[in-house]
Amino acid sequence: MVRAKWKMVVSLILFMVSPGDGLFHAVYRSILVSQSFKGNAGQPLFLSPYIKNGKIKEGQRKSMVSPFPGMNDKSYAGYITVNQTYNSNLFFWFFPARMQPEDAPVVLWLQGGPGGSSMFGLFVEHGPYIITSNMTVVARDFPWTFTLSMLYIDNPVGTGFSFTDHFQGYATSEDDVAQDLYSALIQFFTLFPEYAKNDFYVTGESYAGKYVPALAHYIHSLNPVQKFKIRLKGIAIGDAYTDPESIIGGYAAFLYEIGLLDEQQQKYFQKQCSKCVKYIKEQEWMKAFEILDKLLDGDVTTGSSFFQNVTGCTNYYNILQCTEPKEQSYFAKFLTLPQVRQAIHVGNQNFSDGAEVEKHLREDTVKSVKPWLSEIMNYYKKRYENVFSFPSSGRSSHLPKKCMGSITKGSPDRVTLLCEIRASASRSYRWLQPSLHIALE
Ligand SMILES: *[C@@H]1O[C@H](CO)[C@@H](O)[C@H](O)[C@H]1NC(C)=O
Ligand SMILES: *[C@@H]1O[C@H](CO)[C@@H](O)[C@H](O)[C@H]1NC(C)=O
Ligand SMILES: *[C@@H]1O[C@H](CO)[C@@H](O)[C@H](O)[C@H]1NC(C)=O
Ligand SMILES: *[C@@H]1O[C@H](CO)[C@@H](O)[C@H](O)[C@H]1NC(C)=O
């Protein structure tokens, strides 16, 4: 009994700090993917010219990925040009659902970071393939692609295989992110019209807690005035980093409670976080970013972060592992193999670790998308189950379900809204308490 409870506590904590987090992309940084390679990687495939010229069948055929040995999943991959001025291109890899692809929902997956490649989600979290240390491809037992048509996009441009030729091509705001993704989606559905009539969901985790509401809100605003309607049905976000102001205040107490900070360190941490929140309120974005980076990430400010110094750990996604598990980066080496690059049509394009992307989004990292999320939730409130129906039984599904389970009084619609906003504060101690309580009952 005691043992079972302990397990529950651990699994919840793991969830709170699960990978792909935040400004929190050390996990992706360890992925060195622009190693040189020998052999013919082919040419990158740019699909926008086919789309523009109505050569749909030809574009589809060209984007088909030859299955890896022993696998027989159908999939399509290539580049979509989202801004011609700057030659900005988003890389996608699309897997039609194995079961009833003709009417399965289409689910867009966006990794966090900022600057984390969605190939992490594909290979490490829920795609059909797992890569082993010897570069063998193994089938995942329960991939999301069983029942969902999964669209993995490296986002924003400059992330993973996605790239831009110009400094100004990088996103500096969530508006930029949404605009580029929207352009990619319109073109994608033009290339694959048979999937455009199906329900569409925007999903992701961690820093995608900002991308998802931004894109959903963008679609929601443009659908009424655009000829092409994207059939947005709902959104799903795991360990969402949506509203920094309401999240950051809870870090110190949380880290103290799980024993990663002592009392003295907690006091310092809290003081810095309060300062950060104060700067956010004053819209001093860079100052807020710098405090947080020094405290937790050490991404941009030089030297190791306060967190790294006092815990001796570089990995804060799993308190049981001080460093990243190496299985999480096997896929990176896999993506350097010329035959793989040829198969997924990226040719010799560099795979970026996201550092440049984060530099351009520094100010954005401390801004909130809460108003967009609230509006979306209001609009889709009648689609309550859809909004919250996570396509997986993975860890990320805990929070909204717990949240729904706890609703006993009041107007369900209002509570739904509140619930989701609180879910966005998933990293805070205040939120952890009630979910622990519910879980242990
Ligand atoms: C290209 O990006 C720039 C900067 O974000 C933007 O001003 C411009 O409208 C974009 N062009 C197109 C065609 O989307
Ligand atoms: C590669 O790894 C897989 C899974 O760990 C194993 O089954 C297979 O035998 C290995 N292949 C070689 C050639 O070592
Ligand atoms: C962490 O320790 C290093 C080495 O002592 C130091 O240079 C750095 O300033 C420390 N970082 C913080 C945020 O205190
Ligand atoms: C990849 O990066 C290297 C080093 O930054 C650069 O020299 C090369 O031109 C890049 N390749 C492509 C295809 O952009």
Coordinates of C-alpha atoms and ligand atoms in Angstrom, one line a residue:
M1 CA 0.0 0.0 0.0
V2 CA 2.7 2.4 1.0
R3 CA 4.7 1.3 -1.9
A4 CA 1.8 1.9 -4.3
K5 CA 1.4 5.4 -3.0
W6 CA 5.1 6.1 -3.4
K7 CA 4.9 5.0 -7.0
M8 CA 2.0 7.3 -7.6
V9 CA 4.0 10.2 -6.1
V10 CA 6.9 9.5 -8.3
S11 CA 4.9 9.2 -11.5
L12 CA 3.3 12.5 -10.8
I13 CA 6.5 14.2 -10.2
L14 CA 8.0 12.7 -13.3
F15 CA 5.0 14.1 -15.1
M16 CA 5.5 17.6 -13.7
V17 CA 9.1 17.7 -15.1
S18 CA 8.7 15.6 -18.1
P19 CA 11.0 16.0 -21.1
G20 CA 10.6 18.5 -23.8
D21 CA 10.0 21.1 -21.2
G22 CA 10.1 24.7 -21.4
L23 CA 12.8 27.0 -22.2
F24 CA 14.1 23.8 -21.2
H25 CA 15.7 22.4 -24.2
A26 CA 19.0 21.2 -22.8
V27 CA 17.5 17.8 -23.7
Y28 CA 17.5 18.8 -27.4
R29 CA 20.9 20.5 -27.1
S30 CA 22.6 17.2 -26.3
I31 CA 21.4 16.0 -29.7
L32 CA 24.3 16.7 -32.0
V33 CA 22.8 16.1 -35.3
S34 CA 24.8 18.1 -37.8
Q35 CA 27.7 15.6 -37.8
S36 CA 29.2 15.1 -41.2
F37 CA 28.2 12.0 -43.1
K38 CA 29.4 10.0 -46.0
G39 CA 27.3 8.7 -48.9
N40 CA 24.5 10.1 -51.0
A41 CA 21.8 11.8 -48.9
G42 CA 19.9 12.9 -52.0
Q43 CA 18.3 16.3 -52.4
P44 CA 15.8 18.1 -50.2
L45 CA 12.3 17.9 -51.5
F46 CA 10.5 21.3 -51.7
L47 CA 6.8 20.7 -52.2
S48 CA 5.4 24.2 -52.5
P49 CA 6.0 24.4 -56.3
Y50 CA 4.0 21.2 -56.8
I51 CA 1.2 22.5 -54.6
K52 CA 1.1 25.9 -56.3
N53 CA 1.0 24.4 -59.7
G54 CA -1.7 21.9 -58.9
K55 CA 0.6 18.9 -59.4
I56 CA -1.0 17.2 -56.4
K57 CA -0.5 13.5 -57.4
E58 CA 3.1 14.1 -58.3
G59 CA 3.8 16.0 -55.1
Q60 CA 2.2 13.2 -53.1
R61 CA 4.2 10.6 -54.9
K62 CA 7.5 12.4 -54.5
S63 CA 6.9 12.9 -50.8
M64 CA 6.3 9.2 -50.1
V65 CA 8.9 7.8 -47.7
S66 CA 10.3 4.4 -48.5
P67 CA 9.6 2.2 -45.4
F68 CA 12.5 1.3 -43.3
P69 CA 13.6 -2.4 -43.2
G70 CA 11.0 -4.5 -41.5
M71 CA 8.5 -1.6 -41.2
N72 CA 5.5 -1.1 -43.5
D73 CA 4.0 2.2 -42.3
K74 CA 3.0 4.5 -45.1
S75 CA 4.4 8.0 -44.6
Y76 CA 5.2 11.2 -46.4
A77 CA 7.9 13.8 -45.8
G78 CA 9.3 17.0 -47.2
Y79 CA 9.6 20.7 -47.0
I80 CA 6.9 23.3 -47.3
T81 CA 8.0 26.9 -48.0
V82 CA 6.2 29.3 -45.6
N83 CA 7.9 32.5 -46.5
Q84 CA 9.4 33.0 -49.9
T85 CA 11.1 36.4 -49.1
Y86 CA 13.3 34.7 -46.5
N87 CA 13.3 31.2 -48.0
S88 CA 11.8 29.8 -44.8
N89 CA 10.9 26.1 -44.9
L90 CA 9.1 23.8 -42.5
F91 CA 9.9 20.1 -42.5
F92 CA 7.0 17.7 -42.0
W93 CA 6.6 14.0 -41.7
F94 CA 3.1 12.7 -42.0
F95 CA 1.8 9.3 -41.0
P96 CA -1.8 8.4 -42.1
A97 CA -3.5 6.4 -39.3
R98 CA -3.2 2.7 -39.6
M99 CA -6.9 2.2 -38.9
Q100 CA -9.4 4.0 -41.0
P101 CA -7.2 6.7 -42.3
E102 CA -10.0 8.0 -44.4
D103 CA -11.8 9.5 -41.4
A104 CA -9.3 9.4 -38.5
P105 CA -8.6 12.7 -37.0
V106 CA -5.5 14.6 -38.2
V107 CA -3.3 15.5 -35.3
L108 CA -0.5 18.0 -35.5
W109 CA 2.3 17.5 -33.0
L110 CA 4.6 20.3 -32.0
Q111 CA 7.6 19.8 -29.7
G112 CA 8.6 22.4 -27.1
G113 CA 11.9 24.0 -26.5
P114 CA 11.8 26.6 -28.0
G115 CA 13.8 24.9 -30.7
G116 CA 13.0 21.3 -29.9
S117 CA 12.6 19.1 -33.0
S118 CA 9.3 17.2 -33.3
M119 CA 11.5 14.2 -34.3
F120 CA 11.9 13.8 -30.5
G121 CA 8.2 13.2 -30.1
L122 CA 8.2 10.9 -33.1
F123 CA 11.1 8.7 -32.1
V124 CA 11.2 9.0 -28.3
E125 CA 7.5 9.6 -27.3
H126 CA 4.7 8.4 -29.6
G127 CA 5.6 7.8 -33.2
P128 CA 5.7 4.4 -34.8
Y129 CA 9.5 4.0 -34.6
I130 CA 12.0 3.5 -31.9
I131 CA 15.8 3.7 -32.7
T132 CA 18.2 1.4 -30.8
S133 CA 21.8 2.0 -30.1
N134 CA 22.9 0.0 -33.2
M135 CA 20.6 2.1 -35.4
T136 CA 18.0 -0.6 -35.8
V137 CA 14.4 0.6 -36.2
V138 CA 12.0 -1.1 -33.9
A139 CA 8.2 -0.7 -33.9
R140 CA 6.7 1.0 -30.9
D141 CA 4.0 -1.1 -29.3
F142 CA 1.3 1.6 -29.1
P143 CA 2.0 4.5 -31.4
W144 CA -0.5 7.3 -31.7
T145 CA -0.5 6.5 -35.4
F146 CA -2.7 3.5 -34.8
T147 CA -5.9 5.6 -34.7
L148 CA -4.7 9.1 -35.6
S149 CA -3.1 10.6 -38.7
M150 CA 0.0 12.2 -37.1
L151 CA 1.6 15.2 -38.6
Y152 CA 5.0 16.0 -37.1
I153 CA 6.4 19.4 -38.0
D154 CA 9.8 20.8 -37.0
N155 CA 8.7 24.3 -35.7
P156 CA 9.5 27.2 -35.8
V157 CA 11.8 27.6 -38.8
G158 CA 15.4 27.0 -37.7
T159 CA 14.4 24.0 -35.6
G160 CA 15.5 20.5 -36.5
F161 CA 15.4 20.1 -40.3
S162 CA 13.3 23.3 -40.8
F163 CA 15.4 26.3 -41.9
T164 CA 15.4 29.8 -43.1
D165 CA 18.0 31.6 -45.2
H166 CA 17.7 34.9 -43.4
F167 CA 18.1 36.3 -40.0
Q168 CA 14.7 38.0 -40.3
G169 CA 13.1 34.7 -41.2
Y170 CA 13.3 33.5 -37.5
A171 CA 10.1 33.9 -35.4
T172 CA 10.4 36.5 -32.7
S173 CA 6.8 36.2 -31.5
E174 CA 4.0 33.7 -31.3
D175 CA 2.3 35.6 -34.2
D176 CA 5.3 34.7 -36.4
V177 CA 5.1 31.1 -35.3
A178 CA 1.3 30.9 -36.0
Q179 CA 1.6 32.6 -39.3
D180 CA 4.3 30.2 -40.6
L181 CA 2.4 27.1 -39.3
Y182 CA -0.8 28.3 -40.8
S183 CA 0.8 28.7 -44.2
A184 CA 2.3 25.2 -43.9
L185 CA -1.1 23.7 -42.9
I186 CA -3.0 25.3 -45.8
Q187 CA -0.4 23.9 -48.2
F188 CA -0.4 20.5 -46.5
F189 CA -4.1 20.1 -46.8
T190 CA -3.9 21.2 -50.4
L191 CA -1.4 18.5 -51.1
F192 CA -3.5 15.9 -49.2
P193 CA -7.1 17.0 -49.8
E194 CA -8.4 13.6 -48.7
Y195 CA -7.4 14.5 -45.1
A196 CA -8.6 18.1 -45.1
K197 CA -12.2 17.0 -44.4
N198 CA -11.3 15.1 -41.2
D199 CA -11.3 16.6 -37.7
F200 CA -8.1 18.4 -36.9
Y201 CA -6.3 18.8 -33.6
V202 CA -3.3 20.9 -32.6
T203 CA -1.3 19.2 -29.9
G204 CA 2.1 19.5 -28.3
E205 CA 4.0 19.8 -25.0
S206 CA 5.9 22.1 -22.9
Y207 CA 6.9 25.3 -24.8
A208 CA 4.2 24.2 -27.3
G209 CA 1.9 25.3 -24.5
K210 CA 2.5 28.6 -26.3
Y211 CA 2.5 27.4 -29.9
V212 CA -0.7 25.4 -29.6
P213 CA -3.0 28.3 -28.4
A214 CA -1.2 30.7 -30.8
L215 CA -1.9 28.5 -33.8
A216 CA -5.4 27.5 -32.7
H217 CA -6.3 31.1 -32.1
Y218 CA -4.9 32.1 -35.5
I219 CA -6.9 29.4 -37.3
H220 CA -10.0 30.4 -35.3
S221 CA -9.6 34.0 -36.4
L222 CA -8.9 33.3 -40.0
N223 CA -11.3 30.5 -40.7
P224 CA -14.4 32.8 -41.1
V225 CA -12.7 35.0 -43.7
Q226 CA -10.6 32.5 -45.6
K227 CA -11.8 30.3 -48.4
F228 CA -10.0 27.3 -47.1
K229 CA -11.3 26.3 -43.7
I230 CA -9.2 24.2 -41.3
R231 CA -11.5 21.8 -39.5
L232 CA -10.1 22.6 -36.0
K233 CA -11.9 20.6 -33.4
G234 CA -9.7 20.9 -30.4
I235 CA -6.3 21.2 -28.8
A236 CA -4.3 19.2 -26.3
I237 CA -1.2 20.3 -24.4
G238 CA 0.9 18.3 -22.0
D239 CA 3.0 19.9 -19.3
A240 CA 2.1 23.2 -20.8
Y241 CA 4.3 26.3 -20.5
T242 CA 1.5 28.8 -21.4
D243 CA 1.5 31.5 -18.8
P244 CA 5.0 32.0 -17.3
E245 CA 3.9 34.6 -14.7
S246 CA 1.7 32.1 -13.0
I247 CA 4.2 29.2 -13.2
I248 CA 7.5 30.8 -12.2
G249 CA 6.2 31.8 -8.8
G250 CA 5.8 28.1 -7.8
Y251 CA 9.2 26.8 -8.8
A252 CA 11.1 27.4 -5.5
A253 CA 8.6 25.8 -3.2
F254 CA 8.2 22.8 -5.6
L255 CA 12.0 22.2 -5.8
Y256 CA 12.3 22.5 -2.1
E257 CA 9.4 20.1 -1.5
I258 CA 11.0 17.4 -3.6
G259 CA 14.3 17.9 -1.9
L260 CA 16.3 19.5 -4.7
L261 CA 16.9 22.7 -2.9
D262 CA 17.7 23.3 0.8
E263 CA 16.1 26.1 2.8
Q264 CA 18.8 28.6 2.0
Q265 CA 18.7 27.8 -1.7
Q266 CA 15.0 28.0 -1.7
K267 CA 15.0 31.5 -0.3
Y268 CA 17.4 32.6 -3.0
F269 CA 15.4 30.9 -5.7
Q270 CA 12.2 32.4 -4.5
K271 CA 13.7 35.9 -4.4
Q272 CA 14.9 35.5 -8.0
C273 CA 11.6 34.2 -9.2
S274 CA 9.7 37.0 -7.5
K275 CA 12.1 39.5 -9.2
C276 CA 11.4 37.7 -12.5
V277 CA 7.7 37.9 -12.1
K278 CA 8.0 41.6 -11.2
Y279 CA 9.9 42.2 -14.5
I280 CA 7.2 40.3 -16.4
K281 CA 4.5 42.5 -14.9
E282 CA 6.6 45.6 -16.0
Q283 CA 7.0 44.0 -19.4
E284 CA 10.8 44.0 -19.0
W285 CA 11.0 40.9 -21.0
M286 CA 14.8 40.6 -21.4
K287 CA 15.4 41.2 -17.8
A288 CA 12.9 38.5 -16.8
F289 CA 14.4 36.1 -19.3
E290 CA 18.0 36.6 -18.0
I291 CA 17.0 35.9 -14.4
L292 CA 15.2 32.7 -15.4
D293 CA 18.0 31.5 -17.6
K294 CA 20.7 32.1 -14.9
L295 CA 18.5 30.3 -12.4
L296 CA 17.4 27.3 -14.3
D297 CA 18.7 26.8 -17.8
G298 CA 22.0 28.4 -18.5
D299 CA 21.0 28.3 -22.2
V300 CA 22.1 31.7 -23.2
T301 CA 23.8 33.3 -20.3
T302 CA 27.2 31.7 -20.0
G303 CA 28.2 29.3 -17.3
S304 CA 26.1 26.7 -15.5
S305 CA 22.8 27.7 -14.0
F306 CA 22.1 28.1 -10.3
F307 CA 20.0 24.9 -10.5
Q308 CA 22.9 23.0 -12.0
N309 CA 25.4 24.3 -9.5
V310 CA 23.4 23.4 -6.4
T311 CA 22.0 20.0 -7.6
G312 CA 24.9 18.9 -9.7
C313 CA 22.4 17.8 -12.3
T314 CA 22.0 18.9 -15.9
N315 CA 18.8 17.1 -16.3
Y316 CA 15.7 18.4 -14.6
Y317 CA 13.1 16.4 -16.5
N318 CA 13.4 13.4 -14.2
I319 CA 14.5 13.6 -10.6
L320 CA 15.7 10.0 -10.7
Q321 CA 18.2 10.7 -13.5
C322 CA 20.8 13.4 -13.1
T323 CA 21.8 13.3 -16.8
E324 CA 19.8 12.6 -19.9
P325 CA 19.2 8.9 -20.6
K326 CA 21.3 8.2 -23.7
E327 CA 18.5 6.3 -25.4
Q328 CA 16.8 9.6 -26.0
S329 CA 19.5 10.7 -28.5
Y330 CA 19.9 7.6 -30.6
F331 CA 17.5 9.0 -33.1
A332 CA 19.8 11.9 -33.7
K333 CA 22.5 9.7 -35.0
F334 CA 19.9 7.8 -37.1
L335 CA 19.0 11.1 -38.8
T336 CA 22.6 11.6 -39.9
L337 CA 22.5 8.4 -42.0
P338 CA 22.5 9.2 -45.7
Q339 CA 20.0 6.5 -46.5
V340 CA 17.6 7.9 -43.9
R341 CA 18.1 11.5 -45.1
Q342 CA 17.4 10.3 -48.6
A343 CA 14.3 8.4 -47.5
I344 CA 12.8 11.5 -45.7
H345 CA 13.8 14.0 -48.3
V346 CA 16.0 16.3 -46.3
G347 CA 19.2 15.7 -48.3
N348 CA 22.2 17.5 -46.8
Q349 CA 20.2 20.1 -44.9
N350 CA 21.6 20.7 -41.4
F351 CA 19.7 19.6 -38.4
S352 CA 19.6 22.5 -36.0
D353 CA 19.7 22.2 -32.2
G354 CA 17.4 25.2 -31.7
A355 CA 19.9 27.5 -30.1
E356 CA 19.3 30.1 -32.9
V357 CA 15.6 29.8 -32.5
E358 CA 15.7 30.4 -28.8
K359 CA 17.9 33.5 -29.3
H360 CA 15.2 35.1 -31.4
L361 CA 12.4 34.1 -29.0
R362 CA 14.2 35.2 -25.8
E363 CA 11.6 37.9 -25.1
D364 CA 8.7 35.6 -26.0
T365 CA 9.8 33.0 -23.4
V366 CA 8.4 35.1 -20.6
K367 CA 5.3 36.3 -22.3
S368 CA 1.8 34.7 -21.9
V369 CA -0.7 33.3 -24.3
K370 CA -3.4 32.9 -21.7
P371 CA -5.9 35.3 -23.3
W372 CA -5.8 33.3 -26.6
L373 CA -6.2 30.1 -24.7
S374 CA -9.2 31.5 -22.8
E375 CA -10.8 32.6 -26.0
I376 CA -10.3 29.2 -27.7
M377 CA -11.6 27.4 -24.6
N378 CA -14.7 29.5 -24.7
Y379 CA -15.3 28.9 -28.3
Y380 CA -14.8 25.2 -28.1
K381 CA -16.5 24.8 -24.7
K382 CA -19.3 22.7 -26.3
R383 CA -16.7 20.4 -27.5
Y384 CA -15.6 19.7 -24.0
E385 CA -14.6 16.1 -24.5
N386 CA -12.9 16.8 -27.7
V387 CA -10.9 19.6 -26.3
F388 CA -9.6 17.4 -23.5
S389 CA -9.5 14.0 -25.2
F390 CA -5.8 13.3 -25.2
P391 CA -4.9 11.0 -28.0
S392 CA -2.7 8.9 -25.7
S393 CA -2.7 7.2 -22.4
G394 CA 0.8 8.6 -21.9
R395 CA 1.9 10.7 -18.9
S396 CA 0.8 13.9 -20.4
S397 CA -2.8 12.8 -20.2
H398 CA -3.0 12.8 -16.4
L399 CA -3.5 16.5 -15.7
P400 CA -6.6 17.4 -17.7
K401 CA -8.3 14.2 -16.7
K402 CA -7.7 14.8 -13.0
C403 CA -8.9 18.2 -13.6
M404 CA -12.1 17.1 -15.2
G405 CA -12.6 14.4 -12.5
S406 CA -12.5 17.1 -9.8
I407 CA -15.4 19.1 -11.2
T408 CA -18.4 18.5 -9.0
K409 CA -20.3 21.8 -8.9
G410 CA -20.9 25.0 -10.8
S411 CA -21.2 25.5 -14.5
P412 CA -19.1 22.9 -16.2
D413 CA -18.2 25.3 -19.0
R414 CA -16.8 27.8 -16.6
V415 CA -14.9 25.2 -14.7
T416 CA -13.5 23.8 -17.9
L417 CA -12.0 27.1 -18.7
L418 CA -10.5 27.6 -15.2
C419 CA -9.3 24.1 -15.3
E420 CA -7.3 24.5 -18.4
I421 CA -5.7 27.7 -17.3
R422 CA -4.7 26.0 -14.1
A423 CA -3.3 23.2 -16.1
S424 CA -1.1 25.7 -17.8
A425 CA 0.5 26.3 -14.4
S426 CA 1.3 22.6 -14.2
R427 CA 4.8 23.2 -13.0
S428 CA 3.7 25.1 -9.9
Y429 CA 3.6 23.7 -6.5
R430 CA 0.1 25.1 -6.0
W431 CA -1.1 22.8 -8.8
L432 CA 0.8 19.8 -7.7
Q433 CA -0.9 19.7 -4.3
P434 CA -4.5 19.1 -5.5
S435 CA -3.4 16.6 -8.1
L436 CA -1.5 14.6 -5.6
H437 CA -4.5 14.8 -3.3
I438 CA -6.8 13.4 -6.0
A439 CA -4.3 10.8 -7.0
L440 CA -3.9 9.4 -3.5
E441 CA -7.5 9.3 -2.5
Ligands
LIG1 C1 7.6 36.9 -44.4 O1 8.0 37.2 -43.1 C2 8.0 38.6 -42.8 C3 8.5 38.8 -41.4 O2 7.8 38.0 -40.4 C4 6.6 39.1 -42.9 O3 6.6 40.5 -42.7 C5 6.1 38.8 -44.3 O4 4.7 39.2 -44.4 C6 6.2 37.3 -44.7 N1 5.9 37.1 -46.0 C7 5.0 36.2 -46.4 C8 4.8 36.1 -47.8 O5 4.4 35.5 -45.6
LIG2 C1 20.4 -4.2 -32.6 O1 19.6 -4.0 -31.4 C2 18.4 -4.8 -31.4 C3 17.6 -4.3 -30.2 O2 18.4 -3.9 -29.1 C4 18.8 -6.2 -31.3 O3 17.6 -7.0 -31.3 C5 19.6 -6.6 -32.5 O4 20.0 -7.9 -32.5 C6 20.8 -5.7 -32.7 N1 21.4 -5.9 -34.0 C7 22.7 -6.0 -34.2 C8 23.2 -6.3 -35.6 O5 23.5 -5.9 -33.2
LIG3 C1 27.7 28.4 -11.1 O1 29.0 28.0 -10.8 C2 30.0 28.6 -11.7 C3 31.3 28.1 -11.3 O2 31.6 28.3 -9.9 C4 29.9 30.1 -11.6 O3 30.8 30.7 -12.6 C5 28.5 30.5 -12.0 O4 28.4 31.9 -11.9 C6 27.5 29.9 -11.1 N1 26.2 30.2 -11.6 C7 25.3 30.8 -10.9 C8 24.0 31.2 -11.6 O5 25.4 31.2 -9.7
LIG4 C1 25.4 23.4 -42.5 O1 26.1 24.1 -41.6 C2 27.5 24.3 -41.9 C3 28.2 24.9 -40.7 O2 27.5 26.0 -40.2 C4 27.5 25.2 -43.2 O3 28.8 25.5 -43.6 C5 26.7 24.6 -44.3 O4 26.6 25.4 -45.4 C6 25.3 24.2 -43.8 N1 24.7 23.4 -44.9 C7 23.5 23.7 -45.4 C8 23.0 22.8 -46.5 O5 22.9 24.8 -45.2

